[in-house]
Amino acid sequence: MGTRDFIRERFFPHMWCPGCGHGTILNCLIRAIEELGLDKSNIVVVSGIGCSARISGYVDFHSLHTLHGRALAFATGVKFSQPELTIITPMGDGDALAIGGNHFIHAARRNIDITAIVMNNRIYGMTGGQYSPMSCTGDYATTAPFGNIDNPFDAVKLATAAGASFVARTTTYHAKEGISILKKAIRHRGFSVVEFLSQCPTQYGRRNQLVNAPVMLEYLKTHTVPIGSARAAEDPEILERGIFVEELRAEYCDAYEQVIQKEGG
Amino acid sequence: MGRPKLDRIVINRDWCKGCGVCIHFCPREVLEIDAFDKVVVVHPEKCTCCRLCELRCPELASEVIIEK
């Protein structure tokens, strides 16, 4: 099967702006699934609201386009009713960590077997470029015309602290690494979080002196380093990428099944 | 196994939005933008079949076909 078999071609060209990193994430996701050899009819993609959420319409799997921030809540329901399905929830940074912040930490705490992809472009793109909880201090946005004074979340540390059993970070520049991390995340049994740093040339780039997609990708290339690199410790602007946590812990559906078996349900 | 040999690079002109990601990061300057803001293959003989344009393309418009 080619990658074309995993997308709904009738909806292409997609609605994302020229150079939007979300397209690259879609590209990486379908290639990861193709390389894993998964059956299309056993995959459910659940998304919330925002630019990122449109991804569920473009993939030719079972898909749910749900409420803002509530993708993980719907995904938990789907997984709980049919634990044999592979559930993937691509979410934007605002969708996952602001509106759906509580769902995010509690899904991580339960360690339910869902792959959450945080498509982090550091802005609310669809609604006009408001700053998000991932916008860095000093970033410009329509709601921060003089520079953002908030501190951003560190999605990796947040997911690790909340109890996710697989936590990774990659970028749209490192597409090959992204495919391999997504493959590991989908295969992992437990709650997997992949923070995928993405670029929004329209709403973020043009307000922050990053004029187009290639310039933004150059920034992702120079401002991320593999885990353990000394440069990350010296400069707080440089982020580490790779797999931070990968461990096997009791999975939520398994624990529930054990209760059913024990109590003779 | 020798070096993979290029058959052709297919650019889907209906999907390409001319963002220039493939052109900027092509290690061998195989691609260029044309007058209609779409990507065209100008130097296929230089292509090493690294497939980076295909993997990074946000529009899923690029496909590197390797000779069998």
mmCIF file of C-alpha atoms in Angstrom:
data_model
loop_
_atom_site.group_PDB
_atom_site.id
_atom_site.type_symbol
_atom_site.label_atom_id
_atom_site.label_comp_id
_atom_site.label_asym_id
_atom_site.label_seq_id
_atom_site.Cartn_x
_atom_site.Cartn_y
_atom_site.Cartn_z
ATOM 1 C CA MET A 1 0.000 0.000 0.000
ATOM 2 C CA GLY A 2 1.198 3.510 -0.755
ATOM 3 C CA THR A 3 0.678 6.558 1.424
ATOM 4 C CA ARG A 4 -2.178 7.640 -0.857
ATOM 5 C CA ASP A 5 -4.195 4.720 0.485
ATOM 6 C CA PHE A 6 -4.208 6.272 3.947
ATOM 7 C CA ILE A 7 -5.651 9.677 3.048
ATOM 8 C CA ARG A 8 -9.039 10.870 1.820
ATOM 9 C CA GLU A 9 -7.873 12.325 -1.478
ATOM 10 C CA ARG A 10 -11.211 13.970 -2.164
ATOM 11 C CA PHE A 11 -10.448 16.552 0.553
ATOM 12 C CA PHE A 12 -7.064 17.512 -0.937
ATOM 13 C CA PRO A 13 -5.435 19.974 -1.326
ATOM 14 C CA HIS A 14 -5.881 20.430 2.412
ATOM 15 C CA MET A 15 -7.006 23.666 4.112
ATOM 16 C CA TRP A 16 -3.737 24.319 5.948
ATOM 17 C CA CYS A 17 -1.711 27.367 4.878
ATOM 18 C CA PRO A 18 1.315 27.001 2.577
ATOM 19 C CA GLY A 19 4.213 25.651 4.642
ATOM 20 C CA CYS A 20 2.113 24.647 7.669
ATOM 21 C CA GLY A 21 3.921 22.053 9.762
ATOM 22 C CA HIS A 22 0.708 20.160 10.440
ATOM 23 C CA GLY A 23 0.888 18.810 6.881
ATOM 24 C CA THR A 24 4.315 17.363 7.641
ATOM 25 C CA ILE A 25 2.921 15.739 10.808
ATOM 26 C CA LEU A 26 0.097 14.187 8.748
ATOM 27 C CA ASN A 27 2.765 13.003 6.295
ATOM 28 C CA CYS A 28 4.841 11.453 9.133
ATOM 29 C CA LEU A 29 1.786 9.872 10.766
ATOM 30 C CA ILE A 30 0.573 8.028 7.665
ATOM 31 C CA ARG A 31 4.112 6.867 6.873
ATOM 32 C CA ALA A 32 4.529 5.558 10.436
ATOM 33 C CA ILE A 33 1.251 3.648 10.165
ATOM 34 C CA GLU A 34 2.205 2.337 6.713
ATOM 35 C CA GLU A 35 5.585 1.111 7.996
ATOM 36 C CA LEU A 36 3.952 -0.540 11.020
ATOM 37 C CA GLY A 37 1.648 -2.422 8.645
ATOM 38 C CA LEU A 38 -1.446 -1.710 10.742
ATOM 39 C CA ASP A 39 -4.920 -2.529 9.447
ATOM 40 C CA LYS A 40 -6.768 0.679 8.531
ATOM 41 C CA SER A 41 -10.003 -0.615 9.988
ATOM 42 C CA ASN A 42 -8.475 -0.991 13.472
ATOM 43 C CA ILE A 43 -7.275 2.591 13.811
ATOM 44 C CA VAL A 44 -9.327 5.422 15.280
ATOM 45 C CA VAL A 45 -8.133 9.022 15.003
ATOM 46 C CA VAL A 46 -9.837 11.365 17.480
ATOM 47 C CA SER A 47 -9.281 15.109 17.322
ATOM 48 C CA GLY A 48 -10.645 18.233 18.986
ATOM 49 C CA ILE A 49 -10.928 21.721 17.486
ATOM 50 C CA GLY A 50 -8.425 23.905 15.699
ATOM 51 C CA CYS A 51 -6.158 23.751 12.667
ATOM 52 C CA SER A 52 -4.558 20.599 14.029
ATOM 53 C CA ALA A 53 -7.912 18.883 14.513
ATOM 54 C CA ARG A 54 -8.611 18.943 10.777
ATOM 55 C CA ILE A 55 -6.165 16.052 10.490
ATOM 56 C CA SER A 56 -8.917 13.579 11.411
ATOM 57 C CA GLY A 57 -10.781 14.507 8.235
ATOM 58 C CA TYR A 58 -7.798 13.847 6.004
ATOM 59 C CA VAL A 59 -6.838 10.375 7.225
ATOM 60 C CA ASP A 60 -8.723 7.382 5.872
ATOM 61 C CA PHE A 61 -9.210 5.651 9.238
ATOM 62 C CA HIS A 62 -12.149 5.716 11.603
ATOM 63 C CA SER A 63 -12.251 9.301 12.733
ATOM 64 C CA LEU A 64 -13.960 11.471 15.314
ATOM 65 C CA HIS A 65 -13.899 15.266 15.195
ATOM 66 C CA THR A 66 -15.009 16.228 18.691
ATOM 67 C CA LEU A 67 -15.302 19.143 21.119
ATOM 68 C CA HIS A 68 -12.506 21.585 21.843
ATOM 69 C CA GLY A 69 -9.972 19.977 24.187
ATOM 70 C CA ARG A 70 -12.100 16.874 24.682
ATOM 71 C CA ALA A 71 -10.408 14.585 22.166
ATOM 72 C CA LEU A 72 -8.830 12.513 24.948
ATOM 73 C CA ALA A 73 -12.157 12.154 26.761
ATOM 74 C CA PHE A 74 -13.821 10.764 23.617
ATOM 75 C CA ALA A 75 -10.767 8.627 22.890
ATOM 76 C CA THR A 76 -10.890 7.165 26.403
ATOM 77 C CA GLY A 77 -14.504 6.154 25.784
ATOM 78 C CA VAL A 78 -13.703 4.518 22.455
ATOM 79 C CA LYS A 79 -10.700 2.684 23.903
ATOM 80 C CA PHE A 80 -12.651 1.522 26.942
ATOM 81 C CA SER A 81 -15.467 0.051 24.866
ATOM 82 C CA GLN A 82 -13.150 -1.660 22.343
ATOM 83 C CA PRO A 83 -9.647 -2.039 23.837
ATOM 84 C CA GLU A 84 -8.326 -3.881 20.754
ATOM 85 C CA LEU A 85 -8.423 -0.688 18.657
ATOM 86 C CA THR A 86 -5.395 1.543 18.113
ATOM 87 C CA ILE A 87 -6.312 5.079 19.183
ATOM 88 C CA ILE A 88 -4.414 8.151 18.012
ATOM 89 C CA THR A 89 -5.355 11.641 19.196
ATOM 90 C CA PRO A 90 -3.613 14.477 17.374
ATOM 91 C CA MET A 91 -4.195 17.740 19.247
ATOM 92 C CA GLY A 92 -2.935 21.280 18.940
ATOM 93 C CA ASP A 93 -0.968 22.894 21.751
ATOM 94 C CA GLY A 94 -3.930 24.944 22.960
ATOM 95 C CA ASP A 95 -6.349 22.060 22.449
ATOM 96 C CA ALA A 96 -4.185 19.642 24.453
ATOM 97 C CA LEU A 97 -2.759 21.846 27.187
ATOM 98 C CA ALA A 98 -5.137 24.769 27.714
ATOM 99 C CA ILE A 99 -8.718 23.816 26.915
ATOM 100 C CA GLY A 100 -8.047 20.109 27.376
ATOM 101 C CA GLY A 101 -5.324 20.419 29.998
ATOM 102 C CA ASN A 102 -7.235 18.472 32.604
ATOM 103 C CA HIS A 103 -8.143 15.666 30.214
ATOM 104 C CA PHE A 104 -4.487 15.513 29.225
ATOM 105 C CA ILE A 105 -3.048 15.095 32.721
ATOM 106 C CA HIS A 106 -5.712 12.608 33.783
ATOM 107 C CA ALA A 107 -5.324 10.445 30.665
ATOM 108 C CA ALA A 108 -1.594 10.406 31.478
ATOM 109 C CA ARG A 109 -2.301 9.542 35.115
ATOM 110 C CA ARG A 110 -4.485 6.585 34.103
ATOM 111 C CA ASN A 111 -1.894 5.381 31.593
ATOM 112 C CA ILE A 112 -4.589 4.372 29.098
ATOM 113 C CA ASP A 113 -3.272 2.967 25.810
ATOM 114 C CA ILE A 114 -3.716 6.063 23.604
ATOM 115 C CA THR A 115 -1.135 7.847 21.453
ATOM 116 C CA ALA A 116 -1.461 11.604 21.985
ATOM 117 C CA ILE A 117 0.333 13.815 19.475
ATOM 118 C CA VAL A 118 0.707 17.426 20.629
ATOM 119 C CA MET A 119 1.098 19.397 17.399
ATOM 120 C CA ASN A 120 2.827 22.367 18.972
ATOM 121 C CA ASN A 121 3.000 25.488 16.800
ATOM 122 C CA ARG A 122 2.953 27.837 19.830
ATOM 123 C CA ILE A 123 -0.123 29.804 18.670
ATOM 124 C CA TYR A 124 -3.889 29.575 18.196
ATOM 125 C CA GLY A 125 -3.777 29.668 14.403
ATOM 126 C CA MET A 126 -7.390 29.151 13.345
ATOM 127 C CA THR A 127 -8.903 31.847 15.548
ATOM 128 C CA GLY A 128 -6.487 34.574 14.493
ATOM 129 C CA GLY A 129 -3.139 34.168 16.208
ATOM 130 C CA GLN A 130 -3.814 34.522 19.945
ATOM 131 C CA TYR A 131 -0.970 33.369 22.228
ATOM 132 C CA SER A 132 -1.270 29.850 23.592
ATOM 133 C CA PRO A 133 0.116 28.224 26.763
ATOM 134 C CA MET A 134 3.072 27.076 24.631
ATOM 135 C CA SER A 135 3.971 30.572 23.351
ATOM 136 C CA CYS A 136 7.361 31.530 24.750
ATOM 137 C CA THR A 137 7.941 34.609 26.902
ATOM 138 C CA GLY A 138 8.506 37.583 24.613
ATOM 139 C CA ASP A 139 6.686 36.075 21.624
ATOM 140 C CA TYR A 140 4.356 38.368 19.702
ATOM 141 C CA ALA A 141 0.732 37.456 19.018
ATOM 142 C CA THR A 142 -2.487 39.349 18.248
ATOM 143 C CA THR A 143 -3.308 39.248 21.979
ATOM 144 C CA ALA A 144 0.295 40.052 22.947
ATOM 145 C CA PRO A 145 1.212 42.981 20.661
ATOM 146 C CA PHE A 146 3.978 44.089 23.064
ATOM 147 C CA GLY A 147 5.315 40.593 23.742
ATOM 148 C CA ASN A 148 3.986 37.698 25.784
ATOM 149 C CA ILE A 149 4.675 37.864 29.541
ATOM 150 C CA ASP A 150 3.502 34.288 30.317
ATOM 151 C CA ASN A 151 5.822 31.359 30.828
ATOM 152 C CA PRO A 152 5.165 28.409 28.487
ATOM 153 C CA PHE A 153 4.439 24.858 29.584
ATOM 154 C CA ASP A 154 7.088 22.212 29.038
ATOM 155 C CA ALA A 155 4.841 19.495 27.564
ATOM 156 C CA VAL A 156 7.466 16.796 28.107
ATOM 157 C CA LYS A 157 7.923 17.561 31.802
ATOM 158 C CA LEU A 158 4.159 17.958 32.274
ATOM 159 C CA ALA A 159 3.371 14.580 30.675
ATOM 160 C CA THR A 160 6.189 12.871 32.587
ATOM 161 C CA ALA A 161 5.053 14.300 35.920
ATOM 162 C CA ALA A 162 1.419 13.361 35.203
ATOM 163 C CA GLY A 163 2.458 9.731 34.643
ATOM 164 C CA ALA A 164 2.629 9.100 30.890
ATOM 165 C CA SER A 165 4.670 5.966 30.233
ATOM 166 C CA PHE A 166 6.043 7.132 26.862
ATOM 167 C CA VAL A 167 7.107 10.740 26.357
ATOM 168 C CA ALA A 168 8.985 12.063 23.340
ATOM 169 C CA ARG A 169 9.650 15.279 21.474
ATOM 170 C CA THR A 170 10.500 15.779 17.830
ATOM 171 C CA THR A 171 10.099 18.462 15.162
ATOM 172 C CA THR A 172 8.764 18.772 11.630
ATOM 173 C CA TYR A 173 12.337 19.406 10.427
ATOM 174 C CA HIS A 174 13.392 15.980 11.712
ATOM 175 C CA ALA A 175 10.767 14.097 9.692
ATOM 176 C CA LYS A 176 12.631 10.789 9.615
ATOM 177 C CA GLU A 177 13.134 10.876 13.387
ATOM 178 C CA GLY A 178 9.483 11.858 13.739
ATOM 179 C CA ILE A 179 8.347 8.770 11.819
ATOM 180 C CA SER A 180 10.467 6.464 13.985
ATOM 181 C CA ILE A 181 9.252 8.112 17.226
ATOM 182 C CA LEU A 182 5.606 7.891 16.097
ATOM 183 C CA LYS A 183 6.098 4.193 15.301
ATOM 184 C CA LYS A 184 7.454 3.550 18.807
ATOM 185 C CA ALA A 185 4.689 5.643 20.387
ATOM 186 C CA ILE A 186 1.917 3.768 18.539
ATOM 187 C CA ARG A 187 3.473 0.398 19.405
ATOM 188 C CA HIS A 188 3.898 1.364 23.072
ATOM 189 C CA ARG A 189 1.282 -0.066 25.423
ATOM 190 C CA GLY A 190 0.238 2.765 27.712
ATOM 191 C CA PHE A 191 -0.290 6.513 27.371
ATOM 192 C CA SER A 192 2.175 7.872 24.805
ATOM 193 C CA VAL A 193 2.786 11.586 24.352
ATOM 194 C CA VAL A 194 4.689 12.890 21.355
ATOM 195 C CA GLU A 195 5.275 16.642 21.348
ATOM 196 C CA PHE A 196 5.712 17.468 17.662
ATOM 197 C CA LEU A 197 7.153 20.984 17.287
ATOM 198 C CA SER A 198 5.503 22.465 14.227
ATOM 199 C CA GLN A 199 5.570 25.756 12.349
ATOM 200 C CA CYS A 200 2.785 28.258 11.734
ATOM 201 C CA PRO A 201 4.185 30.712 9.176
ATOM 202 C CA THR A 202 0.901 32.637 8.874
ATOM 203 C CA GLN A 203 0.037 33.485 12.479
ATOM 204 C CA TYR A 204 3.260 32.874 14.425
ATOM 205 C CA GLY A 205 6.067 33.277 11.908
ATOM 206 C CA ARG A 206 5.194 36.631 10.401
ATOM 207 C CA ARG A 207 4.776 38.236 13.859
ATOM 208 C CA ASN A 208 8.036 36.798 15.186
ATOM 209 C CA GLN A 209 10.598 37.608 12.490
ATOM 210 C CA LEU A 210 10.384 34.083 11.030
ATOM 211 C CA VAL A 211 9.246 35.064 7.566
ATOM 212 C CA ASN A 212 8.420 31.740 5.954
ATOM 213 C CA ALA A 213 8.310 27.984 6.459
ATOM 214 C CA PRO A 214 11.957 27.257 5.471
ATOM 215 C CA VAL A 215 13.185 29.914 7.960
ATOM 216 C CA MET A 216 10.998 28.399 10.695
ATOM 217 C CA LEU A 217 12.324 24.919 9.924
ATOM 218 C CA GLU A 218 15.895 26.277 10.089
ATOM 219 C CA TYR A 219 14.994 27.602 13.557
ATOM 220 C CA LEU A 220 13.722 24.166 14.622
ATOM 221 C CA LYS A 221 16.930 22.658 13.242
ATOM 222 C CA THR A 222 19.253 25.001 15.138
ATOM 223 C CA HIS A 223 17.221 25.275 18.352
ATOM 224 C CA THR A 224 16.761 21.583 19.136
ATOM 225 C CA VAL A 225 19.410 19.044 20.097
ATOM 226 C CA PRO A 226 19.367 15.308 20.865
ATOM 227 C CA ILE A 227 18.793 14.397 24.529
ATOM 228 C CA GLY A 228 21.890 14.815 26.683
ATOM 229 C CA SER A 229 23.607 17.391 24.506
ATOM 230 C CA ALA A 230 25.558 19.999 26.493
ATOM 231 C CA ARG A 231 24.127 22.854 24.425
ATOM 232 C CA ALA A 232 20.664 22.396 25.951
ATOM 233 C CA ALA A 233 22.026 23.015 29.465
ATOM 234 C CA GLU A 234 23.837 26.196 28.400
ATOM 235 C CA ASP A 235 20.980 27.875 26.509
ATOM 236 C CA PRO A 236 17.371 27.743 27.787
ATOM 237 C CA GLU A 237 16.055 28.485 24.268
ATOM 238 C CA ILE A 238 17.418 25.173 22.983
ATOM 239 C CA LEU A 239 15.114 22.206 23.482
ATOM 240 C CA GLU A 240 16.083 18.563 23.691
ATOM 241 C CA ARG A 241 14.382 16.060 21.393
ATOM 242 C CA GLY A 242 14.163 12.290 21.486
ATOM 243 C CA ILE A 243 12.494 9.754 23.774
ATOM 244 C CA PHE A 244 12.455 10.956 27.397
ATOM 245 C CA VAL A 245 10.383 8.215 29.032
ATOM 246 C CA GLU A 246 9.697 4.680 27.827
ATOM 247 C CA GLU A 247 8.622 2.238 30.491
ATOM 248 C CA LEU A 248 5.992 -0.447 30.944
ATOM 249 C CA ARG A 249 3.406 0.235 33.619
ATOM 250 C CA ALA A 250 -0.047 -1.207 34.371
ATOM 251 C CA GLU A 251 -2.385 -0.146 31.554
ATOM 252 C CA TYR A 252 -5.860 1.141 32.405
ATOM 253 C CA CYS A 253 -7.954 -1.237 30.218
ATOM 254 C CA ASP A 254 -5.898 -4.212 31.464
ATOM 255 C CA ALA A 255 -6.470 -3.181 35.082
ATOM 256 C CA TYR A 256 -10.211 -2.868 34.425
ATOM 257 C CA GLU A 257 -10.298 -6.285 32.722
ATOM 258 C CA GLN A 258 -8.606 -7.777 35.778
ATOM 259 C CA VAL A 259 -11.339 -6.368 38.010
ATOM 260 C CA ILE A 260 -13.983 -7.945 35.740
ATOM 261 C CA GLN A 261 -12.213 -11.315 35.836
ATOM 262 C CA LYS A 262 -11.688 -11.177 39.607
ATOM 263 C CA GLU A 263 -15.241 -10.184 40.452
ATOM 264 C CA GLY A 264 -16.717 -12.695 37.989
ATOM 265 C CA GLY A 265 -18.402 -10.174 35.676
ATOM 266 C CA MET B 1 22.656 -3.255 -3.470
ATOM 267 C CA GLY B 2 23.835 -0.226 -5.396
ATOM 268 C CA ARG B 3 22.789 3.366 -5.052
ATOM 269 C CA PRO B 4 19.045 3.822 -5.686
ATOM 270 C CA LYS B 5 18.431 5.286 -9.124
ATOM 271 C CA LEU B 6 15.765 7.892 -9.749
ATOM 272 C CA ASP B 7 12.951 7.059 -12.102
ATOM 273 C CA ARG B 8 11.157 10.395 -11.690
ATOM 274 C CA ILE B 9 9.954 12.939 -9.114
ATOM 275 C CA VAL B 10 6.230 13.548 -9.319
ATOM 276 C CA ILE B 11 4.963 16.924 -8.076
ATOM 277 C CA ASN B 12 1.206 17.087 -7.746
ATOM 278 C CA ARG B 13 0.610 20.601 -9.074
ATOM 279 C CA ASP B 14 -2.951 20.714 -7.776
ATOM 280 C CA TRP B 15 -1.771 20.125 -4.208
ATOM 281 C CA CYS B 16 1.533 22.081 -4.214
ATOM 282 C CA LYS B 17 1.203 25.525 -2.574
ATOM 283 C CA GLY B 18 4.759 26.641 -3.311
ATOM 284 C CA CYS B 19 5.887 26.949 0.321
ATOM 285 C CA GLY B 20 9.459 26.190 -0.739
ATOM 286 C CA VAL B 21 10.330 23.700 2.032
ATOM 287 C CA CYS B 22 11.436 21.032 -0.466
ATOM 288 C CA ILE B 23 13.498 23.531 -2.498
ATOM 289 C CA HIS B 24 15.234 25.024 0.543
ATOM 290 C CA PHE B 25 16.255 21.699 2.084
ATOM 291 C CA CYS B 26 17.094 19.749 -1.077
ATOM 292 C CA PRO B 27 20.796 18.869 -0.650
ATOM 293 C CA ARG B 28 21.406 18.835 -4.438
ATOM 294 C CA GLU B 29 19.283 21.746 -5.731
ATOM 295 C CA VAL B 30 17.099 19.512 -7.842
ATOM 296 C CA LEU B 31 13.929 21.587 -7.449
ATOM 297 C CA GLU B 32 12.936 25.147 -8.313
ATOM 298 C CA ILE B 33 9.818 27.294 -8.164
ATOM 299 C CA ASP B 34 8.146 28.284 -11.440
ATOM 300 C CA ALA B 35 6.191 31.374 -12.529
ATOM 301 C CA PHE B 36 2.955 29.889 -11.133
ATOM 302 C CA ASP B 37 4.435 29.436 -7.600
ATOM 303 C CA LYS B 38 4.575 25.658 -8.034
ATOM 304 C CA VAL B 39 7.577 23.405 -7.639
ATOM 305 C CA VAL B 40 9.191 21.960 -10.760
ATOM 306 C CA VAL B 41 11.958 19.403 -11.150
ATOM 307 C CA VAL B 42 14.835 21.096 -13.010
ATOM 308 C CA HIS B 43 17.848 18.842 -12.338
ATOM 309 C CA PRO B 44 16.610 15.252 -11.942
ATOM 310 C CA GLU B 45 20.093 13.981 -12.824
ATOM 311 C CA LYS B 46 21.465 15.431 -9.554
ATOM 312 C CA CYS B 47 18.879 13.655 -7.331
ATOM 313 C CA THR B 48 20.289 11.139 -4.835
ATOM 314 C CA CYS B 49 16.850 9.750 -3.906
ATOM 315 C CA CYS B 50 17.197 10.847 -0.249
ATOM 316 C CA ARG B 51 13.419 11.447 -0.276
ATOM 317 C CA LEU B 52 13.676 14.385 2.145
ATOM 318 C CA CYS B 53 11.408 16.477 -0.111
ATOM 319 C CA GLU B 54 8.784 13.760 -0.003
ATOM 320 C CA LEU B 55 8.974 13.290 3.781
ATOM 321 C CA ARG B 56 8.909 17.003 4.662
ATOM 322 C CA CYS B 57 6.343 18.135 2.083
ATOM 323 C CA PRO B 58 3.468 19.663 4.108
ATOM 324 C CA GLU B 59 1.099 19.262 1.156
ATOM 325 C CA LEU B 60 1.932 15.594 0.464
ATOM 326 C CA ALA B 61 2.478 16.743 -3.106
ATOM 327 C CA SER B 62 5.957 15.340 -3.757
ATOM 328 C CA GLU B 63 6.746 11.728 -4.578
ATOM 329 C CA VAL B 64 10.166 10.304 -5.422
ATOM 330 C CA ILE B 65 9.830 7.222 -7.602
ATOM 331 C CA ILE B 66 12.890 4.980 -7.568
ATOM 332 C CA GLU B 67 13.807 2.827 -10.571
ATOM 333 C CA LYS B 68 13.286 -0.870 -9.951
#
